[in-house]
Amino acid sequence: MREPKSLNEKVNWLKLYYWPKKELSSTVADKYAVRKYVDKCNCSDLLNELIGVWDSTDEIPWDSLPNQFAIKCGHGCGMNIICDDKSKINKDEVYSKLNTWMKMDWGEYSCEPHYSAIKPKIICEKYLEGKDGNLVPDDIKIHCFKGKPKLIAYYSGRGKSLHGTFYDINWNHLDISTKEGALIEKPKCLDRLLEACESLASELPYARIDFYIVDSKPIFGEITLTPASGRSPYMKEEFDFKYGNYIDLKQCGYKER
């Protein structure tokens, strides 16, 4: 294998040889445990409201859940059910999906070993309303290198036709997306998001930190150490290599062969 150069290549190296050795990687990837980490980083104001957390579907007080909520498993990706009207959702189908997910070893399934150390839990949080008919709001994903935010991706159309538009940290548009979305105005809370990223990513050689903005309020989404498991298709190749330069694998133990 040649020396990793691009961002995707270096994410792959980190997921196989660096993150499995770091206990912190499983903590920040855990959708429940990361809440304590966010609080420790003085960013608790960004956390979404927690409705409940359970070890099995048998513990979920279904009748007591609000009419709208988001329920998910915390040990993997894409294990989300968004409910905007409980009267229209099938409880048995929800439980069936959750039970299937709870048995999955996401680390083995996706070749992201740090997920295998996470204890599966079911997490329920406040429903965040999307716009333009989407069940979920648009999200802002901030790529951080050695604790410093360098690149911002704004994703829209999730659940329909996902598009990603890139900006630098001053909100200047960058023509690097393979699937460009509409340009939007600079969020009023951008400075708070960048400040939070410096704290949340301070111990991480690379991380993508995700947020939602609902009614101008920023809300923490997750910390992703291995976006798309190192196979992200949303950045043009030349820029995949450009941003790969911000990760110094030698500081993470990489040795040339």
PDB file of C-alpha atoms in Angstrom:
ATOM      1  CA  MET A   1       0.000   0.000   0.000  1.00  0.00           C
ATOM      2  CA  ARG A   2       1.331   3.431  -0.901  1.00  0.00           C
ATOM      3  CA  GLU A   3       1.596   6.172   1.683  1.00  0.00           C
ATOM      4  CA  PRO A   4      -1.857   7.634   2.454  1.00  0.00           C
ATOM      5  CA  LYS A   5      -2.147  11.096   0.918  1.00  0.00           C
ATOM      6  CA  SER A   6      -5.787  12.132   0.508  1.00  0.00           C
ATOM      7  CA  LEU A   7      -8.242  12.894   3.295  1.00  0.00           C
ATOM      8  CA  ASN A   8     -10.162   9.683   2.603  1.00  0.00           C
ATOM      9  CA  GLU A   9      -6.962   7.622   2.572  1.00  0.00           C
ATOM     10  CA  LYS A  10      -5.779   9.082   5.851  1.00  0.00           C
ATOM     11  CA  VAL A  11      -9.188   8.557   7.470  1.00  0.00           C
ATOM     12  CA  ASN A  12      -8.869   4.902   6.478  1.00  0.00           C
ATOM     13  CA  TRP A  13      -5.420   4.637   8.055  1.00  0.00           C
ATOM     14  CA  LEU A  14      -6.616   6.305  11.248  1.00  0.00           C
ATOM     15  CA  LYS A  15      -9.642   4.016  11.544  1.00  0.00           C
ATOM     16  CA  LEU A  16      -7.489   0.878  11.266  1.00  0.00           C
ATOM     17  CA  TYR A  17      -4.293   1.793  13.093  1.00  0.00           C
ATOM     18  CA  TYR A  18      -4.892   4.800  15.345  1.00  0.00           C
ATOM     19  CA  TRP A  19      -8.445   5.066  16.660  1.00  0.00           C
ATOM     20  CA  PRO A  20      -8.692   1.430  17.890  1.00  0.00           C
ATOM     21  CA  LYS A  21      -5.852   2.220  20.328  1.00  0.00           C
ATOM     22  CA  LYS A  22      -7.544   5.340  21.723  1.00  0.00           C
ATOM     23  CA  GLU A  23     -10.294   4.963  24.318  1.00  0.00           C
ATOM     24  CA  LEU A  24     -11.452   8.499  23.544  1.00  0.00           C
ATOM     25  CA  SER A  25     -12.442   7.422  20.021  1.00  0.00           C
ATOM     26  CA  SER A  26     -15.222   5.149  21.301  1.00  0.00           C
ATOM     27  CA  THR A  27     -16.379   7.810  23.752  1.00  0.00           C
ATOM     28  CA  VAL A  28     -16.859  10.525  21.156  1.00  0.00           C
ATOM     29  CA  ALA A  29     -18.378   8.102  18.615  1.00  0.00           C
ATOM     30  CA  ASP A  30     -20.914   6.861  21.193  1.00  0.00           C
ATOM     31  CA  LYS A  31     -24.091   8.899  20.638  1.00  0.00           C
ATOM     32  CA  TYR A  32     -24.891   8.753  24.365  1.00  0.00           C
ATOM     33  CA  ALA A  33     -21.456   8.912  26.037  1.00  0.00           C
ATOM     34  CA  VAL A  34     -20.494  11.867  23.873  1.00  0.00           C
ATOM     35  CA  ARG A  35     -23.025  13.984  25.764  1.00  0.00           C
ATOM     36  CA  LYS A  36     -20.810  13.883  28.868  1.00  0.00           C
ATOM     37  CA  TYR A  37     -17.804  14.708  26.704  1.00  0.00           C
ATOM     38  CA  VAL A  38     -19.643  17.717  25.243  1.00  0.00           C
ATOM     39  CA  ASP A  39     -20.512  18.855  28.759  1.00  0.00           C
ATOM     40  CA  LYS A  40     -16.864  18.424  29.837  1.00  0.00           C
ATOM     41  CA  CYS A  41     -15.858  20.664  26.924  1.00  0.00           C
ATOM     42  CA  ASN A  42     -18.187  23.417  28.213  1.00  0.00           C
ATOM     43  CA  CYS A  43     -20.581  22.997  25.302  1.00  0.00           C
ATOM     44  CA  SER A  44     -23.620  21.641  27.134  1.00  0.00           C
ATOM     45  CA  ASP A  45     -25.655  24.590  25.818  1.00  0.00           C
ATOM     46  CA  LEU A  46     -25.501  22.924  22.398  1.00  0.00           C
ATOM     47  CA  LEU A  47     -26.947  19.558  23.444  1.00  0.00           C
ATOM     48  CA  ASN A  48     -30.380  18.515  22.247  1.00  0.00           C
ATOM     49  CA  GLU A  49     -32.962  17.696  24.919  1.00  0.00           C
ATOM     50  CA  LEU A  50     -32.667  14.069  26.062  1.00  0.00           C
ATOM     51  CA  ILE A  51     -36.010  12.289  26.505  1.00  0.00           C
ATOM     52  CA  GLY A  52     -34.663   8.914  27.607  1.00  0.00           C
ATOM     53  CA  VAL A  53     -31.983   6.249  27.256  1.00  0.00           C
ATOM     54  CA  TRP A  54     -32.570   2.497  27.543  1.00  0.00           C
ATOM     55  CA  ASP A  55     -30.740  -0.822  27.246  1.00  0.00           C
ATOM     56  CA  SER A  56     -33.574  -2.581  25.400  1.00  0.00           C
ATOM     57  CA  THR A  57     -36.927  -1.919  23.770  1.00  0.00           C
ATOM     58  CA  ASP A  58     -38.587  -3.559  26.792  1.00  0.00           C
ATOM     59  CA  GLU A  59     -37.632  -0.497  28.832  1.00  0.00           C
ATOM     60  CA  ILE A  60     -39.107   2.123  26.479  1.00  0.00           C
ATOM     61  CA  PRO A  61     -42.214   3.813  28.005  1.00  0.00           C
ATOM     62  CA  TRP A  62     -43.874   4.083  24.594  1.00  0.00           C
ATOM     63  CA  ASP A  63     -47.160   5.541  25.811  1.00  0.00           C
ATOM     64  CA  SER A  64     -45.293   8.270  27.670  1.00  0.00           C
ATOM     65  CA  LEU A  65     -43.224   9.402  24.705  1.00  0.00           C
ATOM     66  CA  PRO A  66     -44.219  12.751  23.197  1.00  0.00           C
ATOM     67  CA  ASN A  67     -46.014  12.936  19.865  1.00  0.00           C
ATOM     68  CA  GLN A  68     -42.762  13.893  18.130  1.00  0.00           C
ATOM     69  CA  PHE A  69     -39.297  12.514  18.853  1.00  0.00           C
ATOM     70  CA  ALA A  70     -36.104  11.104  17.364  1.00  0.00           C
ATOM     71  CA  ILE A  71     -35.045   7.643  18.538  1.00  0.00           C
ATOM     72  CA  LYS A  72     -31.761   5.962  17.639  1.00  0.00           C
ATOM     73  CA  CYS A  73     -29.084   3.478  18.636  1.00  0.00           C
ATOM     74  CA  GLY A  74     -25.858   4.996  19.841  1.00  0.00           C
ATOM     75  CA  HIS A  75     -23.260   2.511  18.613  1.00  0.00           C
ATOM     76  CA  GLY A  76     -23.331   3.022  14.850  1.00  0.00           C
ATOM     77  CA  CYS A  77     -24.477   5.171  11.947  1.00  0.00           C
ATOM     78  CA  GLY A  78     -27.821   5.521  10.222  1.00  0.00           C
ATOM     79  CA  MET A  79     -29.697   3.856  13.100  1.00  0.00           C
ATOM     80  CA  ASN A  80     -32.263   6.634  13.370  1.00  0.00           C
ATOM     81  CA  ILE A  81     -36.053   6.809  13.373  1.00  0.00           C
ATOM     82  CA  ILE A  82     -37.591  10.259  13.113  1.00  0.00           C
ATOM     83  CA  CYS A  83     -41.192  10.507  14.334  1.00  0.00           C
ATOM     84  CA  ASP A  84     -43.160  13.647  13.541  1.00  0.00           C
ATOM     85  CA  ASP A  85     -46.537  12.092  14.497  1.00  0.00           C
ATOM     86  CA  LYS A  86     -46.681   9.138  16.875  1.00  0.00           C
ATOM     87  CA  SER A  87     -50.242   8.294  15.831  1.00  0.00           C
ATOM     88  CA  LYS A  88     -48.959   7.463  12.345  1.00  0.00           C
ATOM     89  CA  ILE A  89     -45.974   5.340  13.317  1.00  0.00           C
ATOM     90  CA  ASN A  90     -46.077   1.583  13.868  1.00  0.00           C
ATOM     91  CA  LYS A  91     -44.651   0.728  17.283  1.00  0.00           C
ATOM     92  CA  ASP A  92     -43.926  -2.895  16.341  1.00  0.00           C
ATOM     93  CA  GLU A  93     -41.962  -1.805  13.278  1.00  0.00           C
ATOM     94  CA  VAL A  94     -39.968   0.679  15.359  1.00  0.00           C
ATOM     95  CA  TYR A  95     -39.137  -1.965  17.946  1.00  0.00           C
ATOM     96  CA  SER A  96     -38.216  -4.474  15.245  1.00  0.00           C
ATOM     97  CA  LYS A  97     -35.719  -2.050  13.708  1.00  0.00           C
ATOM     98  CA  LEU A  98     -34.265  -1.128  17.093  1.00  0.00           C
ATOM     99  CA  ASN A  99     -33.906  -4.781  18.128  1.00  0.00           C
ATOM    100  CA  THR A 100     -32.086  -5.564  14.874  1.00  0.00           C
ATOM    101  CA  TRP A 101     -29.748  -2.608  15.311  1.00  0.00           C
ATOM    102  CA  MET A 102     -29.045  -3.433  18.948  1.00  0.00           C
ATOM    103  CA  LYS A 103     -27.610  -6.801  17.881  1.00  0.00           C
ATOM    104  CA  MET A 104     -25.276  -5.281  15.277  1.00  0.00           C
ATOM    105  CA  ASP A 105     -21.549  -4.891  15.758  1.00  0.00           C
ATOM    106  CA  TRP A 106     -21.231  -1.733  13.703  1.00  0.00           C
ATOM    107  CA  GLY A 107     -17.445  -1.744  13.988  1.00  0.00           C
ATOM    108  CA  GLU A 108     -17.270  -5.125  12.266  1.00  0.00           C
ATOM    109  CA  TYR A 109     -19.995  -4.308   9.758  1.00  0.00           C
ATOM    110  CA  SER A 110     -18.436  -1.026   8.594  1.00  0.00           C
ATOM    111  CA  CYS A 111     -14.766  -1.788   9.283  1.00  0.00           C
ATOM    112  CA  GLU A 112     -14.596   0.984  11.890  1.00  0.00           C
ATOM    113  CA  PRO A 113     -13.184  -0.927  14.891  1.00  0.00           C
ATOM    114  CA  HIS A 114     -13.648   1.818  17.493  1.00  0.00           C
ATOM    115  CA  TYR A 115     -17.433   1.360  17.266  1.00  0.00           C
ATOM    116  CA  SER A 116     -17.129  -2.231  18.503  1.00  0.00           C
ATOM    117  CA  ALA A 117     -16.187  -0.991  21.985  1.00  0.00           C
ATOM    118  CA  ILE A 118     -19.455   0.944  22.385  1.00  0.00           C
ATOM    119  CA  LYS A 119     -22.192  -0.580  24.539  1.00  0.00           C
ATOM    120  CA  PRO A 120     -25.431  -0.490  22.506  1.00  0.00           C
ATOM    121  CA  LYS A 121     -28.109   1.784  23.910  1.00  0.00           C
ATOM    122  CA  ILE A 122     -31.364   3.251  22.647  1.00  0.00           C
ATOM    123  CA  ILE A 123     -31.488   7.034  22.846  1.00  0.00           C
ATOM    124  CA  CYS A 124     -34.512   9.278  22.446  1.00  0.00           C
ATOM    125  CA  GLU A 125     -34.142  13.012  21.902  1.00  0.00           C
ATOM    126  CA  LYS A 126     -36.330  15.992  21.141  1.00  0.00           C
ATOM    127  CA  TYR A 127     -37.640  16.162  17.574  1.00  0.00           C
ATOM    128  CA  LEU A 128     -35.914  18.812  15.465  1.00  0.00           C
ATOM    129  CA  GLU A 129     -38.133  20.028  12.668  1.00  0.00           C
ATOM    130  CA  GLY A 130     -36.718  20.260   9.165  1.00  0.00           C
ATOM    131  CA  LYS A 131     -37.719  22.633   6.415  1.00  0.00           C
ATOM    132  CA  ASP A 132     -39.092  22.308   2.897  1.00  0.00           C
ATOM    133  CA  GLY A 133     -40.828  19.053   3.790  1.00  0.00           C
ATOM    134  CA  ASN A 134     -37.742  17.304   5.191  1.00  0.00           C
ATOM    135  CA  LEU A 135     -38.064  15.249   8.364  1.00  0.00           C
ATOM    136  CA  VAL A 136     -34.698  16.480   9.616  1.00  0.00           C
ATOM    137  CA  PRO A 137     -33.094  19.926   9.457  1.00  0.00           C
ATOM    138  CA  ASP A 138     -30.098  20.735   7.290  1.00  0.00           C
ATOM    139  CA  ASP A 139     -26.788  20.093   8.996  1.00  0.00           C
ATOM    140  CA  ILE A 140     -23.444  21.822   9.184  1.00  0.00           C
ATOM    141  CA  LYS A 141     -20.401  19.570   9.313  1.00  0.00           C
ATOM    142  CA  ILE A 142     -17.122  21.170  10.358  1.00  0.00           C
ATOM    143  CA  HIS A 143     -13.874  19.384   9.533  1.00  0.00           C
ATOM    144  CA  CYS A 144     -11.259  19.953  12.225  1.00  0.00           C
ATOM    145  CA  PHE A 145      -7.551  19.221  12.013  1.00  0.00           C
ATOM    146  CA  LYS A 146      -5.390  19.144  15.163  1.00  0.00           C
ATOM    147  CA  GLY A 147      -8.200  20.871  17.017  1.00  0.00           C
ATOM    148  CA  LYS A 148      -8.680  23.643  14.471  1.00  0.00           C
ATOM    149  CA  PRO A 149     -11.718  24.006  12.198  1.00  0.00           C
ATOM    150  CA  LYS A 150     -10.613  24.328   8.573  1.00  0.00           C
ATOM    151  CA  LEU A 151     -13.527  23.361   6.341  1.00  0.00           C
ATOM    152  CA  ILE A 152     -17.317  23.609   6.605  1.00  0.00           C
ATOM    153  CA  ALA A 153     -19.828  21.501   4.687  1.00  0.00           C
ATOM    154  CA  TYR A 154     -23.501  22.453   4.589  1.00  0.00           C
ATOM    155  CA  TYR A 155     -25.724  19.488   3.721  1.00  0.00           C
ATOM    156  CA  SER A 156     -29.303  19.944   2.527  1.00  0.00           C
ATOM    157  CA  GLY A 157     -32.005  17.689   1.106  1.00  0.00           C
ATOM    158  CA  ARG A 158     -31.352  14.805   3.486  1.00  0.00           C
ATOM    159  CA  GLY A 159     -33.921  12.058   2.938  1.00  0.00           C
ATOM    160  CA  LYS A 160     -34.600  13.262  -0.607  1.00  0.00           C
ATOM    161  CA  SER A 161     -31.564  14.248  -2.655  1.00  0.00           C
ATOM    162  CA  LEU A 162     -28.550  15.041  -0.498  1.00  0.00           C
ATOM    163  CA  HIS A 163     -26.324  17.915  -1.575  1.00  0.00           C
ATOM    164  CA  GLY A 164     -23.192  19.301   0.062  1.00  0.00           C
ATOM    165  CA  THR A 165     -21.886  22.856  -0.283  1.00  0.00           C
ATOM    166  CA  PHE A 166     -18.473  23.779   1.123  1.00  0.00           C
ATOM    167  CA  TYR A 167     -17.230  26.967   2.769  1.00  0.00           C
ATOM    168  CA  ASP A 168     -14.079  28.098   4.533  1.00  0.00           C
ATOM    169  CA  ILE A 169     -14.329  29.192   8.160  1.00  0.00           C
ATOM    170  CA  ASN A 170     -15.100  32.781   7.057  1.00  0.00           C
ATOM    171  CA  TRP A 171     -18.046  31.441   5.050  1.00  0.00           C
ATOM    172  CA  ASN A 172     -16.471  32.016   1.649  1.00  0.00           C
ATOM    173  CA  HIS A 173     -17.899  29.526  -0.832  1.00  0.00           C
ATOM    174  CA  LEU A 174     -15.495  26.845  -2.083  1.00  0.00           C
ATOM    175  CA  ASP A 175     -16.144  25.138  -5.407  1.00  0.00           C
ATOM    176  CA  ILE A 176     -15.065  21.680  -4.280  1.00  0.00           C
ATOM    177  CA  SER A 177     -18.307  19.721  -4.010  1.00  0.00           C
ATOM    178  CA  THR A 178     -19.182  16.843  -6.312  1.00  0.00           C
ATOM    179  CA  LYS A 179     -22.882  17.499  -5.690  1.00  0.00           C
ATOM    180  CA  GLU A 180     -23.381  21.198  -5.081  1.00  0.00           C
ATOM    181  CA  GLY A 181     -26.357  22.505  -3.147  1.00  0.00           C
ATOM    182  CA  ALA A 182     -27.799  26.005  -2.940  1.00  0.00           C
ATOM    183  CA  LEU A 183     -25.696  28.737  -1.357  1.00  0.00           C
ATOM    184  CA  ILE A 184     -26.961  30.036   1.968  1.00  0.00           C
ATOM    185  CA  GLU A 185     -26.188  33.064   4.098  1.00  0.00           C
ATOM    186  CA  LYS A 186     -23.616  32.818   6.854  1.00  0.00           C
ATOM    187  CA  PRO A 187     -25.323  31.477  10.001  1.00  0.00           C
ATOM    188  CA  LYS A 188     -25.490  34.008  12.824  1.00  0.00           C
ATOM    189  CA  CYS A 189     -24.251  31.364  15.243  1.00  0.00           C
ATOM    190  CA  LEU A 190     -21.180  30.400  13.191  1.00  0.00           C
ATOM    191  CA  ASP A 191     -18.720  31.932  15.658  1.00  0.00           C
ATOM    192  CA  ARG A 192     -20.222  29.820  18.461  1.00  0.00           C
ATOM    193  CA  LEU A 193     -19.915  26.677  16.346  1.00  0.00           C
ATOM    194  CA  LEU A 194     -16.268  27.359  15.517  1.00  0.00           C
ATOM    195  CA  GLU A 195     -15.515  28.105  19.168  1.00  0.00           C
ATOM    196  CA  ALA A 196     -17.175  24.848  20.200  1.00  0.00           C
ATOM    197  CA  CYS A 197     -15.183  22.898  17.600  1.00  0.00           C
ATOM    198  CA  GLU A 198     -11.878  24.129  19.035  1.00  0.00           C
ATOM    199  CA  SER A 199     -12.876  22.680  22.385  1.00  0.00           C
ATOM    200  CA  LEU A 200     -14.524  19.478  21.140  1.00  0.00           C
ATOM    201  CA  ALA A 201     -11.700  18.600  18.742  1.00  0.00           C
ATOM    202  CA  SER A 202      -8.777  19.722  20.907  1.00  0.00           C
ATOM    203  CA  GLU A 203      -7.540  16.163  21.551  1.00  0.00           C
ATOM    204  CA  LEU A 204      -8.281  14.769  18.094  1.00  0.00           C
ATOM    205  CA  PRO A 205      -5.885  14.807  15.111  1.00  0.00           C
ATOM    206  CA  TYR A 206      -8.926  14.861  12.849  1.00  0.00           C
ATOM    207  CA  ALA A 207     -12.668  14.968  13.423  1.00  0.00           C
ATOM    208  CA  ARG A 208     -15.812  16.119  11.680  1.00  0.00           C
ATOM    209  CA  ILE A 209     -18.186  17.761  14.118  1.00  0.00           C
ATOM    210  CA  ASP A 210     -21.825  18.003  13.089  1.00  0.00           C
ATOM    211  CA  PHE A 211     -24.474  20.512  14.126  1.00  0.00           C
ATOM    212  CA  TYR A 212     -28.041  21.438  13.293  1.00  0.00           C
ATOM    213  CA  ILE A 213     -29.447  24.948  13.339  1.00  0.00           C
ATOM    214  CA  VAL A 214     -33.101  25.215  14.346  1.00  0.00           C
ATOM    215  CA  ASP A 215     -34.721  28.645  14.719  1.00  0.00           C
ATOM    216  CA  SER A 216     -31.221  30.179  14.665  1.00  0.00           C
ATOM    217  CA  LYS A 217     -30.182  27.999  17.612  1.00  0.00           C
ATOM    218  CA  PRO A 218     -27.171  25.700  17.130  1.00  0.00           C
ATOM    219  CA  ILE A 219     -27.618  22.102  18.286  1.00  0.00           C
ATOM    220  CA  PHE A 220     -24.880  19.481  18.530  1.00  0.00           C
ATOM    221  CA  GLY A 221     -25.337  16.413  16.350  1.00  0.00           C
ATOM    222  CA  GLU A 222     -22.320  14.122  16.657  1.00  0.00           C
ATOM    223  CA  ILE A 223     -18.568  13.761  16.357  1.00  0.00           C
ATOM    224  CA  THR A 224     -17.475  11.627  13.422  1.00  0.00           C
ATOM    225  CA  LEU A 225     -13.887  10.400  13.290  1.00  0.00           C
ATOM    226  CA  THR A 226     -14.292   8.347  10.124  1.00  0.00           C
ATOM    227  CA  PRO A 227     -16.761  10.074   7.761  1.00  0.00           C
ATOM    228  CA  ALA A 228     -18.322   7.528   5.384  1.00  0.00           C
ATOM    229  CA  SER A 229     -15.703   5.075   6.716  1.00  0.00           C
ATOM    230  CA  GLY A 230     -13.105   6.839   4.599  1.00  0.00           C
ATOM    231  CA  ARG A 231     -15.139   6.636   1.379  1.00  0.00           C
ATOM    232  CA  SER A 232     -16.801  10.042   1.273  1.00  0.00           C
ATOM    233  CA  PRO A 233     -17.833  10.929  -2.301  1.00  0.00           C
ATOM    234  CA  TYR A 234     -18.720  14.587  -1.780  1.00  0.00           C
ATOM    235  CA  MET A 235     -15.339  16.285  -2.370  1.00  0.00           C
ATOM    236  CA  LYS A 236     -13.605  16.630  -5.722  1.00  0.00           C
ATOM    237  CA  GLU A 237     -10.464  14.505  -5.878  1.00  0.00           C
ATOM    238  CA  GLU A 238      -7.942  17.340  -5.976  1.00  0.00           C
ATOM    239  CA  PHE A 239      -9.406  18.803  -2.794  1.00  0.00           C
ATOM    240  CA  ASP A 240      -9.566  15.401  -1.141  1.00  0.00           C
ATOM    241  CA  PHE A 241      -5.776  15.463  -1.493  1.00  0.00           C
ATOM    242  CA  LYS A 242      -5.489  19.130  -0.488  1.00  0.00           C
ATOM    243  CA  TYR A 243      -7.277  18.647   2.826  1.00  0.00           C
ATOM    244  CA  GLY A 244      -5.463  15.395   3.409  1.00  0.00           C
ATOM    245  CA  ASN A 245      -2.328  17.516   3.831  1.00  0.00           C
ATOM    246  CA  TYR A 246      -3.716  18.850   7.105  1.00  0.00           C
ATOM    247  CA  ILE A 247      -3.392  15.412   8.756  1.00  0.00           C
ATOM    248  CA  ASP A 248       0.132  14.470   9.801  1.00  0.00           C
ATOM    249  CA  LEU A 249       0.002  10.693  10.185  1.00  0.00           C
ATOM    250  CA  LYS A 250       3.578  10.562  11.469  1.00  0.00           C
ATOM    251  CA  GLN A 251       2.352  12.293  14.632  1.00  0.00           C
ATOM    252  CA  CYS A 252      -0.143   9.436  14.927  1.00  0.00           C
ATOM    253  CA  GLY A 253       2.477   6.708  14.673  1.00  0.00           C
ATOM    254  CA  TYR A 254       2.645   6.188  10.917  1.00  0.00           C
ATOM    255  CA  LYS A 255       5.970   4.894   9.666  1.00  0.00           C
ATOM    256  CA  GLU A 256       6.995   4.852   6.045  1.00  0.00           C
ATOM    257  CA  ARG A 257       7.763   1.441   4.592  1.00  0.00           C
TER     258      ARG A 257
END
